[in-house]
Coordinates of C-alpha atoms in Angstrom, one line a residue:
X1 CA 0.0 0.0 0.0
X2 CA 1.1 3.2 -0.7
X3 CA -0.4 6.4 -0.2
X4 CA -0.2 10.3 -0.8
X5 CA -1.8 12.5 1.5
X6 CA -1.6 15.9 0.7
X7 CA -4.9 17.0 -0.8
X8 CA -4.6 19.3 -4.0
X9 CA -8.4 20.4 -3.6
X10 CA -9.5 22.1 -6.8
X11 CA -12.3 25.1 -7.5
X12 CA -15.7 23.4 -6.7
X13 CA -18.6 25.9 -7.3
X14 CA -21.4 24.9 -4.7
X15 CA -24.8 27.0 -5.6
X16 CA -27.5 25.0 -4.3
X17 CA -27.7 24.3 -0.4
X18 CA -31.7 24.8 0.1
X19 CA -34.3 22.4 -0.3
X20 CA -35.6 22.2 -3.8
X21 CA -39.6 22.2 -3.9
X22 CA -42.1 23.1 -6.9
X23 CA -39.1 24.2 -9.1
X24 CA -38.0 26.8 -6.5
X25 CA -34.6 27.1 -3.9
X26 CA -36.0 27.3 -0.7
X27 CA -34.6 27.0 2.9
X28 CA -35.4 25.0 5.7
X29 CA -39.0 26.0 7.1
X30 CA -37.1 25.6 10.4
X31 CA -33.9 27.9 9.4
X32 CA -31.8 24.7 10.0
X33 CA -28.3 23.9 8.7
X34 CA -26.0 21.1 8.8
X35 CA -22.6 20.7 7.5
X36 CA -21.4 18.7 5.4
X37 CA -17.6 17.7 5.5
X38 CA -14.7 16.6 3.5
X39 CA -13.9 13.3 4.5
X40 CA -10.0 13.8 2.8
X41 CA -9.2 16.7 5.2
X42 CA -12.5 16.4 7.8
X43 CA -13.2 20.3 6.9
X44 CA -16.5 21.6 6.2
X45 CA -17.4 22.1 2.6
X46 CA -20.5 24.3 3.6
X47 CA -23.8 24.7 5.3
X48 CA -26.9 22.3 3.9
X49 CA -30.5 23.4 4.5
X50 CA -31.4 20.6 7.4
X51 CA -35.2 19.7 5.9
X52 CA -37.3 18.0 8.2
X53 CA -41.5 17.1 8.3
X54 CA -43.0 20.2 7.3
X55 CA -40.4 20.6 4.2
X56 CA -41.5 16.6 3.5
X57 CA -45.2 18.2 3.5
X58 CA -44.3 21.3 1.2
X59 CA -42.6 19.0 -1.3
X60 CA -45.2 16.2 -1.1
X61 CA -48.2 18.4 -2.3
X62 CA -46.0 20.1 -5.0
X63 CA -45.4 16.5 -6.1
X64 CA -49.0 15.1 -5.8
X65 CA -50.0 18.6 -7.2
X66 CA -48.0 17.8 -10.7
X67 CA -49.2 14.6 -10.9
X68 CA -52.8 15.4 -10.5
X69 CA -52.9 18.7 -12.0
X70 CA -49.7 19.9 -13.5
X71 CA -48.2 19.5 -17.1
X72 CA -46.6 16.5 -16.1
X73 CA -49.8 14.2 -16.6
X74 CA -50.7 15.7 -19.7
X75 CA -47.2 15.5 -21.5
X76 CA -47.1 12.6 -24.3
X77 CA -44.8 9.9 -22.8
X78 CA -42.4 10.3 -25.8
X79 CA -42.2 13.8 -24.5
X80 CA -41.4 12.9 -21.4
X81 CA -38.3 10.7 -22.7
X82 CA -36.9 13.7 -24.3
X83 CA -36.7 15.9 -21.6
X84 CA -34.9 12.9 -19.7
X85 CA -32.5 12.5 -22.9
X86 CA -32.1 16.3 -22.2
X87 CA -31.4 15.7 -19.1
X88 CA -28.8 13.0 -19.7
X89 CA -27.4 15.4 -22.4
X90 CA -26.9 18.6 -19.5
X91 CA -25.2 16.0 -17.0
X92 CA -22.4 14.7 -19.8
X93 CA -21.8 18.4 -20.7
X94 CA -20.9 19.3 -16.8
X95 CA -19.4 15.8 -16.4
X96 CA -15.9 17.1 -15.3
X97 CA -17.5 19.8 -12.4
X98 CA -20.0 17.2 -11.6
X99 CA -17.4 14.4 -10.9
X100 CA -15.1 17.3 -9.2
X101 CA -18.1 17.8 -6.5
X102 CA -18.7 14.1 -6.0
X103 CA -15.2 13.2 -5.1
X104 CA -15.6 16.6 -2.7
X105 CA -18.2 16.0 -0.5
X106 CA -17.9 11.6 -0.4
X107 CA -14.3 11.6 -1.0
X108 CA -14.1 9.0 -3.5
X109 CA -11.0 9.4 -6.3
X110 CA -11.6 11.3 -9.3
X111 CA -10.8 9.2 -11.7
X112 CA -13.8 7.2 -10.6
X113 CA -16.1 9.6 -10.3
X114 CA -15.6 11.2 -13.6
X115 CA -14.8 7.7 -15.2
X116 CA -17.1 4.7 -13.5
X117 CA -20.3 7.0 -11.7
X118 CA -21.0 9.8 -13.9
X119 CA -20.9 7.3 -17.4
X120 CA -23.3 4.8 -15.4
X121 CA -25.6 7.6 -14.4
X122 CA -25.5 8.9 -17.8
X123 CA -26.0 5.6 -19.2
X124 CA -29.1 5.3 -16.8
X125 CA -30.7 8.3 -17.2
X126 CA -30.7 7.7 -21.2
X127 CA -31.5 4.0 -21.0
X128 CA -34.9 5.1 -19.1
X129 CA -35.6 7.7 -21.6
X130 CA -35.8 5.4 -24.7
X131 CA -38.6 3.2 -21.8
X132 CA -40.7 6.1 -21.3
X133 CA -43.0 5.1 -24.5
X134 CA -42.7 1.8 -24.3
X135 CA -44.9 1.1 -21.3
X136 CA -47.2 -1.4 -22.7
X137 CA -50.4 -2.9 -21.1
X138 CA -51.9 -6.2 -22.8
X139 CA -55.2 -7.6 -24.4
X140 CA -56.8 -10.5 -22.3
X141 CA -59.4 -13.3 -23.7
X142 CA -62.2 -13.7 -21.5
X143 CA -65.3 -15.3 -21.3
X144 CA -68.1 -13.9 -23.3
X145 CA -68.7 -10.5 -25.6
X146 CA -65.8 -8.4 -24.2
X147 CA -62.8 -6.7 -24.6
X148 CA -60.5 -6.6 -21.3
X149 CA -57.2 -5.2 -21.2
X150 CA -54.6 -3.5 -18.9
X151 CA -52.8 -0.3 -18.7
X152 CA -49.7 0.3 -16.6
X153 CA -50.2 3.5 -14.5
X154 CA -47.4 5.4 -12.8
X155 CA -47.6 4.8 -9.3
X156 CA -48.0 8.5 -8.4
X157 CA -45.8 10.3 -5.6
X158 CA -42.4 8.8 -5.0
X159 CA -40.2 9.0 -1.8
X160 CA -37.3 8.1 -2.8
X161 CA -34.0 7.7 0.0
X162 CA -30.6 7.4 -1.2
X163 CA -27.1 6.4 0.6
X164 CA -23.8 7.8 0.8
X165 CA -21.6 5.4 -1.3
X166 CA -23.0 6.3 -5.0
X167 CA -24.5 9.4 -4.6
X168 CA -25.3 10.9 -8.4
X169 CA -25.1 7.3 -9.4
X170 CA -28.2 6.4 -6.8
X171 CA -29.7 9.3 -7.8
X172 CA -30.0 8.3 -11.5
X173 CA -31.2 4.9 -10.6
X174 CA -34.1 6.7 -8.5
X175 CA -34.8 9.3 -10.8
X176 CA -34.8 7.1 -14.2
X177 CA -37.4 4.8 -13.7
X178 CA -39.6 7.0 -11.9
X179 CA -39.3 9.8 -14.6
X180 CA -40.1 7.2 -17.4
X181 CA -43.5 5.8 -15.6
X182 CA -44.3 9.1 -15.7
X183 CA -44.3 9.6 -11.4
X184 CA -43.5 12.9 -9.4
X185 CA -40.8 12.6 -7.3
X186 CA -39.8 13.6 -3.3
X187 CA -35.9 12.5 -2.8
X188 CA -33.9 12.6 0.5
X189 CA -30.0 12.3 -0.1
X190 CA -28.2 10.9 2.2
X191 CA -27.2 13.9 4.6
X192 CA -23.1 12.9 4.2
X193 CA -23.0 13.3 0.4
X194 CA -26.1 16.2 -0.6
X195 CA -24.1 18.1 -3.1
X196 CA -24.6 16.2 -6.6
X197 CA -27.9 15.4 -6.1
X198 CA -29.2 19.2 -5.4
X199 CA -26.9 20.2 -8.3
X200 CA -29.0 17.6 -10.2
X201 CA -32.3 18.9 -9.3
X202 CA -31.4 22.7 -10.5
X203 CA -30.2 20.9 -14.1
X204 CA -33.7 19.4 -14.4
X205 CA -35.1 22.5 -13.6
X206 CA -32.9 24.2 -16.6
X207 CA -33.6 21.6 -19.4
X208 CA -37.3 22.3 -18.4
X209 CA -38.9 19.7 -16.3
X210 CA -42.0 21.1 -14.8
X211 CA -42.1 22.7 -11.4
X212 CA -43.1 20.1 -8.6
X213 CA -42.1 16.7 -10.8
X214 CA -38.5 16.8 -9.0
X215 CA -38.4 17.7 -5.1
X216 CA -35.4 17.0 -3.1
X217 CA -35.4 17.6 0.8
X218 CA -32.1 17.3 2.5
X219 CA -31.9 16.3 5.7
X220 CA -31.6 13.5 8.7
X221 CA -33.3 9.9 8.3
X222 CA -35.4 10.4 11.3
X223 CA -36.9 13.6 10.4
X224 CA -37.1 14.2 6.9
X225 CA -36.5 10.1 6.2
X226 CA -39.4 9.2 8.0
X227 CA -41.7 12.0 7.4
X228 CA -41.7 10.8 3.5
X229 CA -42.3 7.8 4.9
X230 CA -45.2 8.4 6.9
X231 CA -46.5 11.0 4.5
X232 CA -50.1 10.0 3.1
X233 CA -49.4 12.0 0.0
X234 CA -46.5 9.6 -0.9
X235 CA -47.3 6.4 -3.0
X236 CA -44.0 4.7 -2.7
X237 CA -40.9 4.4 -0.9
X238 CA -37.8 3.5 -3.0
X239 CA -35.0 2.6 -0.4
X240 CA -31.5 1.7 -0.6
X241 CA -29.0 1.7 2.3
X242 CA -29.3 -1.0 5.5
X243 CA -32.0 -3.7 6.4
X244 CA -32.6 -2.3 10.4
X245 CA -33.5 1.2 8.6
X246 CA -36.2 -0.9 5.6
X247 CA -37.4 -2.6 8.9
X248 CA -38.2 1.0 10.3
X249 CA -39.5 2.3 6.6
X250 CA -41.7 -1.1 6.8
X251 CA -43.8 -0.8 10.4
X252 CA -43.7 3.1 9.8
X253 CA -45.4 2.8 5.8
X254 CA -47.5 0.4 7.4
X255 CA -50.7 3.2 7.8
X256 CA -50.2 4.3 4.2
X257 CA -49.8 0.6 2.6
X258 CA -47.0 2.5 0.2
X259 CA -45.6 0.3 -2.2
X260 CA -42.2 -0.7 -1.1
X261 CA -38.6 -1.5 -2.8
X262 CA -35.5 -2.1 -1.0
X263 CA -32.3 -2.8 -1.9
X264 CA -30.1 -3.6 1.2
X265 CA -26.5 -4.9 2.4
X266 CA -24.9 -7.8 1.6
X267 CA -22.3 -10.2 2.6
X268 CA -21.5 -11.7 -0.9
X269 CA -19.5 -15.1 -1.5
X270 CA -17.2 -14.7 -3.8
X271 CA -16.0 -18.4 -4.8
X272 CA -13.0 -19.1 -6.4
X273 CA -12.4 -22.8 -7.4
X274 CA -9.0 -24.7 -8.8
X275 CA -9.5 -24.3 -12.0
X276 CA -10.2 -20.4 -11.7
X277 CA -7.6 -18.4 -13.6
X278 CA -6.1 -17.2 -10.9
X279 CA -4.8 -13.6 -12.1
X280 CA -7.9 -12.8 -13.0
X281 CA -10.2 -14.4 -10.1
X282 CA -7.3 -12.5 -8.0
X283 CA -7.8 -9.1 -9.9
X284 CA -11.8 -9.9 -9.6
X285 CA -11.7 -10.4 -5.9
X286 CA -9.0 -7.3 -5.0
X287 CA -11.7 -5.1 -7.0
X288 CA -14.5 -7.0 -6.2
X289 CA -14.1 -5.8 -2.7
X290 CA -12.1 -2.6 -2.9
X291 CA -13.6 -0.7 -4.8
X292 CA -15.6 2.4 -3.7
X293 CA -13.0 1.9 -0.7
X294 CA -15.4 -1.0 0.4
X295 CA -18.4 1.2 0.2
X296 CA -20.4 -1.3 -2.0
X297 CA -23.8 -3.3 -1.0
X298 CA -22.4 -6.4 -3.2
X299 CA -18.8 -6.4 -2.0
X300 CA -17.2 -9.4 -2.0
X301 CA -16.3 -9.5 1.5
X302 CA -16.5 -13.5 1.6
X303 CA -14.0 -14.9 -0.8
X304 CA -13.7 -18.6 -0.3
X305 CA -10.8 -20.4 -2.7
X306 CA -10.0 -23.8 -2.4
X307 CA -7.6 -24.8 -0.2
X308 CA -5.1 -26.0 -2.8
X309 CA -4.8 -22.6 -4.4
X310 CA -4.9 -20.6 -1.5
X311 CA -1.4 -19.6 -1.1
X312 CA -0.7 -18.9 -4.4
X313 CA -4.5 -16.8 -5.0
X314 CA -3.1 -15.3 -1.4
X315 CA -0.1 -13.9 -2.9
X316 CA -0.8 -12.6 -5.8
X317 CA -4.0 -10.7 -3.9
X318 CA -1.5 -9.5 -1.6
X319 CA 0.6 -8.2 -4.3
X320 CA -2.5 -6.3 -5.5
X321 CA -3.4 -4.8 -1.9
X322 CA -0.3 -4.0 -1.2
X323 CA 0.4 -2.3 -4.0
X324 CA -3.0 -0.3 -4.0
X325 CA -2.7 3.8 -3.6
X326 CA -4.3 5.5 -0.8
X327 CA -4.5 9.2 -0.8
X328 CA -5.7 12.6 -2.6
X329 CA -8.8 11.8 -4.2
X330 CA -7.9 14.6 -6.5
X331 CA -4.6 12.8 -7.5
X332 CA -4.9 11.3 -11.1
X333 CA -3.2 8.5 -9.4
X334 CA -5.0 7.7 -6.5
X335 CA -6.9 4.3 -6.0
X336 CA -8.3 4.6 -3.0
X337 CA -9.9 7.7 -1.1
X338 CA -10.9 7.9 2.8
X339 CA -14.2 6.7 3.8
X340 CA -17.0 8.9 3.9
X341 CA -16.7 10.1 7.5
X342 CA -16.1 9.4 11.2
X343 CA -18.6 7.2 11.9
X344 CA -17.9 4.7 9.2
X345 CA -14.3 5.2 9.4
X346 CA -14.6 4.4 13.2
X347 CA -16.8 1.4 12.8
X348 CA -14.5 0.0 10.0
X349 CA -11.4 -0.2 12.4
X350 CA -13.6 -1.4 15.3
X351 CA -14.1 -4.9 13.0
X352 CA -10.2 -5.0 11.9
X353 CA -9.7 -4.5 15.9
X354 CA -12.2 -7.8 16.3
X355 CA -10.5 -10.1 13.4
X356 CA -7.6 -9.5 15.1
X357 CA -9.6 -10.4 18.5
X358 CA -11.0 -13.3 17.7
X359 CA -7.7 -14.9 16.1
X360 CA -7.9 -13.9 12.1
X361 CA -4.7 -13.1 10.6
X362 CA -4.1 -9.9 9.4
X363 CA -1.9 -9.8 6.4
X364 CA -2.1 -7.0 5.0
X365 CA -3.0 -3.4 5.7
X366 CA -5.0 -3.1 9.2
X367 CA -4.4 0.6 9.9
X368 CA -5.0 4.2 9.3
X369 CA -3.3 6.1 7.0
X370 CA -2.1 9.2 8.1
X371 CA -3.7 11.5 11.0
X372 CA -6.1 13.4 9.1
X373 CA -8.9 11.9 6.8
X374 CA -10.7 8.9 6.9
X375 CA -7.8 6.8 5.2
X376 CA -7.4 2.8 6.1
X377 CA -5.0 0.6 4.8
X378 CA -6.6 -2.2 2.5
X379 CA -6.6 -5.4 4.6
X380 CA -6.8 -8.5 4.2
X381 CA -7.4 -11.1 6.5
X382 CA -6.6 -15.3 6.4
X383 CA -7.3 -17.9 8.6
X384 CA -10.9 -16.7 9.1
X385 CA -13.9 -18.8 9.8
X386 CA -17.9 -18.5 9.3
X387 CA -18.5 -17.4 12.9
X388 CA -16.1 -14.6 13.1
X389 CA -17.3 -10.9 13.3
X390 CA -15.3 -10.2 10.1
X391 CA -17.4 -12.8 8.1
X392 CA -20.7 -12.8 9.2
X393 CA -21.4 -8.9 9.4
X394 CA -21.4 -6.1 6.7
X395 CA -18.2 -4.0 7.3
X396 CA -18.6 -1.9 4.5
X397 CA -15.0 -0.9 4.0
X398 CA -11.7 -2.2 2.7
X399 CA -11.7 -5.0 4.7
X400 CA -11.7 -9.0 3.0
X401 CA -11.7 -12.1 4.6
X402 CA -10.0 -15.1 2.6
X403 CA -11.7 -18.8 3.9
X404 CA -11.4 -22.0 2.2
X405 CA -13.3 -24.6 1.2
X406 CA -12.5 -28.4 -0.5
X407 CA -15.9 -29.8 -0.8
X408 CA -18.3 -28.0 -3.7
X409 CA -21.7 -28.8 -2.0
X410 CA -20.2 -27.6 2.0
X411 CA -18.7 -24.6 -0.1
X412 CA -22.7 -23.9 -1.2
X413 CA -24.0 -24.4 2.0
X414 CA -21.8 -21.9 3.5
X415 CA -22.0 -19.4 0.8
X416 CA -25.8 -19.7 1.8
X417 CA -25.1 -19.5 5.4
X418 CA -26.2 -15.8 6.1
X419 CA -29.4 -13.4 6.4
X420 CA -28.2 -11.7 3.0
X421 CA -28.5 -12.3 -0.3
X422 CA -27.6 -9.5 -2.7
X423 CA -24.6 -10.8 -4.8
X424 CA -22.4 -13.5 -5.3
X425 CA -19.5 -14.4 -7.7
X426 CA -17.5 -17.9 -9.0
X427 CA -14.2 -18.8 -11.2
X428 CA -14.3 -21.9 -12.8
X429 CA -13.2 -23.0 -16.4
X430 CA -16.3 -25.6 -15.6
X431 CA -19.2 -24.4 -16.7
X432 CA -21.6 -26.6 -15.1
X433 CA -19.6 -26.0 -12.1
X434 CA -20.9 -22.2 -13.0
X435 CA -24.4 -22.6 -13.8
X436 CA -24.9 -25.1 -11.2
X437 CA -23.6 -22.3 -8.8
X438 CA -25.5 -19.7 -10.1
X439 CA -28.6 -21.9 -9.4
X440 CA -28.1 -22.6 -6.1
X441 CA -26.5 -19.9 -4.6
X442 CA -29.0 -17.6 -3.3
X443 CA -28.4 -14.0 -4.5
X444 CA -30.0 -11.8 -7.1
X445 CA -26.8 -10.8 -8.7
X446 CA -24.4 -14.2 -9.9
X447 CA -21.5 -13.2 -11.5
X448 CA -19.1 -16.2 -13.1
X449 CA -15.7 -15.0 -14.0
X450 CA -16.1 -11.3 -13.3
X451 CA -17.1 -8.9 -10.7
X452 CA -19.0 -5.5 -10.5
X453 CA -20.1 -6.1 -13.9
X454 CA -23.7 -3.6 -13.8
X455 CA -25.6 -2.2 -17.1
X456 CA -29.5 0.0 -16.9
X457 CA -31.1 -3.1 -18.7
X458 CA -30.0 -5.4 -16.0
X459 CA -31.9 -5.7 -12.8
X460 CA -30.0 -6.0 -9.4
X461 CA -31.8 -6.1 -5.9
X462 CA -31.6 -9.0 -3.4
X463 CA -32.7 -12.3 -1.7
X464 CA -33.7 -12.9 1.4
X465 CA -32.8 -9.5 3.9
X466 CA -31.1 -7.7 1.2
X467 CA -34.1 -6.3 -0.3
X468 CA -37.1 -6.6 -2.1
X469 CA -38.0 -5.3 -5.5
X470 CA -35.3 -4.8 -8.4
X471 CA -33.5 -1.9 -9.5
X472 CA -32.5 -1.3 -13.1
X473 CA -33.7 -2.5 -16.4
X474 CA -37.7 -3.7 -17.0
X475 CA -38.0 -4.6 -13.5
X476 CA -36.9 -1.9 -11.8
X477 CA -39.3 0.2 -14.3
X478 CA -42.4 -1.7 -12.8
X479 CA -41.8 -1.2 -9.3
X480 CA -42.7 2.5 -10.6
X481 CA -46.5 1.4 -11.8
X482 CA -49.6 0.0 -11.0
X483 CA -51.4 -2.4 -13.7
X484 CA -54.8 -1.8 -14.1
X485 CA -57.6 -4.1 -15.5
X486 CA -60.1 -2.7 -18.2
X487 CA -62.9 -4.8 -19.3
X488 CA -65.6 -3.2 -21.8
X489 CA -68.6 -5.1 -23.0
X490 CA -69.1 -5.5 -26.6

């Protein structure tokens, strides 16, 4: 590991700090602020309007008022796709500022903010913009002199509550499907990273969505989370971020019946067999979990090899971790940023501190970098089993746990053996080996000889307590509508 920590912060304009309802900058009804910091120096970038219920309120009519009443319900879907394609077109033309204020305020490196998030959000945006008319319903035969068929509907208001790790990114896989169904729109950014998403709202307003179709309320899950939750003006709650908070969202929406979608943690299994190439299953696995400095739902946190490869897999992996650069995010160079603040950074060492506790070995990394910033060393940790801290619970950070396995069907069981199912990953040159894995294994996300692999038309979302509901592609488009049944007689 090496790392450079002198931060060469450039120019970053910030204009929009308020809350963002019916197509106008407001502050907080309450006058609040909160700041939101750097996590590379742990220095204030600036003041954010703290919204809390009564700005939820103020956004939720302007939203239900624009679906009801406003342009938005009148406008021809293919209409609607252009001024998302519009849309798309205004981020790409401010990709380099954009990018520049991600890697500010969540501290990730610049060269994948401006080169892995903005592209996918781009991509997103777009991909959801060809959908818009090409929501189709279907003719049914029934019994006797009838026609019956069904529309799909947009689901009306959404609340829409994003995390920290993939800020303009989870914003664009809010926002696309959503737009495309042809719902209005209430979004809470997660109150580390607010910056791209409010810059995001004031480009919508420019390419000329109509006033009230895009709210965003900044503030704190427990005031302006929950009152979109509770609101009764909100049809849906679109959720990513941890299962103990979807539990909350679930007994507080339970008045409203909203329609719910989650997509949670994980603890993925990332399975590398004999066979495996192992340059490549070894470059799979050290990105696989690395990147986004750990900060990713599907990490692959779990990376089982069998036992006959595991020193040389172990090597060449440590070659890659140590190897890795930790520093500036601003520096071309940089691989790795801090994490996104204190409290993450704090939890992340507390689990390296309990590996080492309950007797895995630490082989590489295992400590801050530097005294300022949220920097840790990618580690890596061997001699770990499935009851270990380390390997049962979601660190979220660069933290990976190497196990090993001999016998395929216990190496299934154990890549079962957990409350999550999100993502998992296996190298083999076998390919029934692979497609019998992908069978079993009980994730939404399989991925055989790659990792991190995501495109718009393919749908991601979880098993078991890492969610419900798909993101991305068809799926993710029809958590945004309701199907209605028309039957006329003839």
């Amino acid at each position: 590991m090496s790392a450079t920590l002198s931060t060469g912060t450039p120019d970053v304009q910030i204009t929009e700090t308020d809350c963002f309802i019916d197509g106008k900058w407001v502050p907080a009804s309450s006058g609040k602020t909160f700041a939101t910091v750097n996590p590379a120096t742990e220095e204030e970038i600036t003041q954010i309007a703290e919204g809390d219920a009564d700005d939820v309120d103020a956004a939720a009519k302007a939203a239900r008022h624009a679906f009801e009443n406003g342009e938005w319900p009148k406008m021809d879907a293919r209409d609607r796709g252009r001024l998302m394609y519009k849309l798309a077109d205004r981020i790409e033309s401010e990709i380099d500022a954009l990018a520049r204020l991600e890697t500010l305020d969540n501290g990730k490196p610049i060269g994948d903010s401006r080169n892995v998030d903005l592209p996918l959000a781009i991509d997103c945006i777009r991909y959801y913009a060809g959908y818009a008319d090409k929501i189709h319903g279907s003719t049914i035969p029934i019994r006797g002199n009838h026609l019956c068929y069904t529309r799909r509907e947009p689901i009306g208001v959404a609340g829409q509550i994003i995390p920290w790790n993939f800020p303009l990114l989870m914003t664009a896989w809010k926002w696309g499907p959503a737009l495309a169904a042809g719902c209005t729109i209430v979004m809470k950014p997660a109150e580390q990273t607010p910056l791209t998403c409010l810059r995001l709202a004031q480009l919508a307003k420019e390419v000329g969505f109509p006033d009230g179709v895009i709210n965003v309320i900044p503030g704190f899950g427990p005031t302006a989370g929950a009152a979109c939750v509770k609101h009764p003006l909100i049809d849906k709650i679109a959720f990513t971020g941890e299962h103990r908070t979807a539990q909350i969202i679930t007994r507080d929406s339970a008045d409203t019946l909203k329609r719910l979608t989650f997509e949670l943690g994980g603890k993925s299994p990332n399975v590398i067999f004999a066979d495996a190439d192992m340059d490549a299953a070894a470059q799979g696995a050290y990105v696989g979990l690395f990147l986004n400095q750990g900060q990713c739902c599907c990490a692959g946190s779990r990376v089982f090899v069998e036992s006959s490869k595991h020193d040389e897999f172990l090597d060449k992996l440590q070659k890659l971790a140590s190897k890795r650069k930790v520093g500036d995010p601003f520096a071309a160079d940089t691989e790795q940023g801090p994490q996104v603040d204190k409290d993450q950074f704090d939890k992340i060492m507390s689990y390296i501190d309990k590996g080492k506790s309950e007797g895995a070995n630490c082989v590489t990394g295992g400590n801050r970098v530097g005294d300022k910033g949220y920097f840790i060393e990618p580690t890596v940790f061997t001699d770990v089993n499935d009851e270990m801290s380390i390997a049962t619970d979601e660190i979220f950070g660069p933290v990976l746990s190497v196990l090993t396995f001999d016998d395929k069907e216990d190496m299934i069981r154990r890549a079962n053996n957990t409350f999550y199912g999100l993502a998992a990953a296996v190298w083999t040159r076998d390919i029934s080996i692979a497609h019998d894995f992908a069978a079993r294994v009980r994730a939404g996300t399989v991925w055989v000889n790659c990792y991190d692999v995501f495109d718009a038309a393919a749908p991601f979302g979880g098993f078991k307590m890492s969610g419900y509901g798909r993101e991305l592609g068809e799926e993710g488009l029809k958590a945004y509508t309701e199907s209605k049944t028309v039957t006329v007689a003839l």
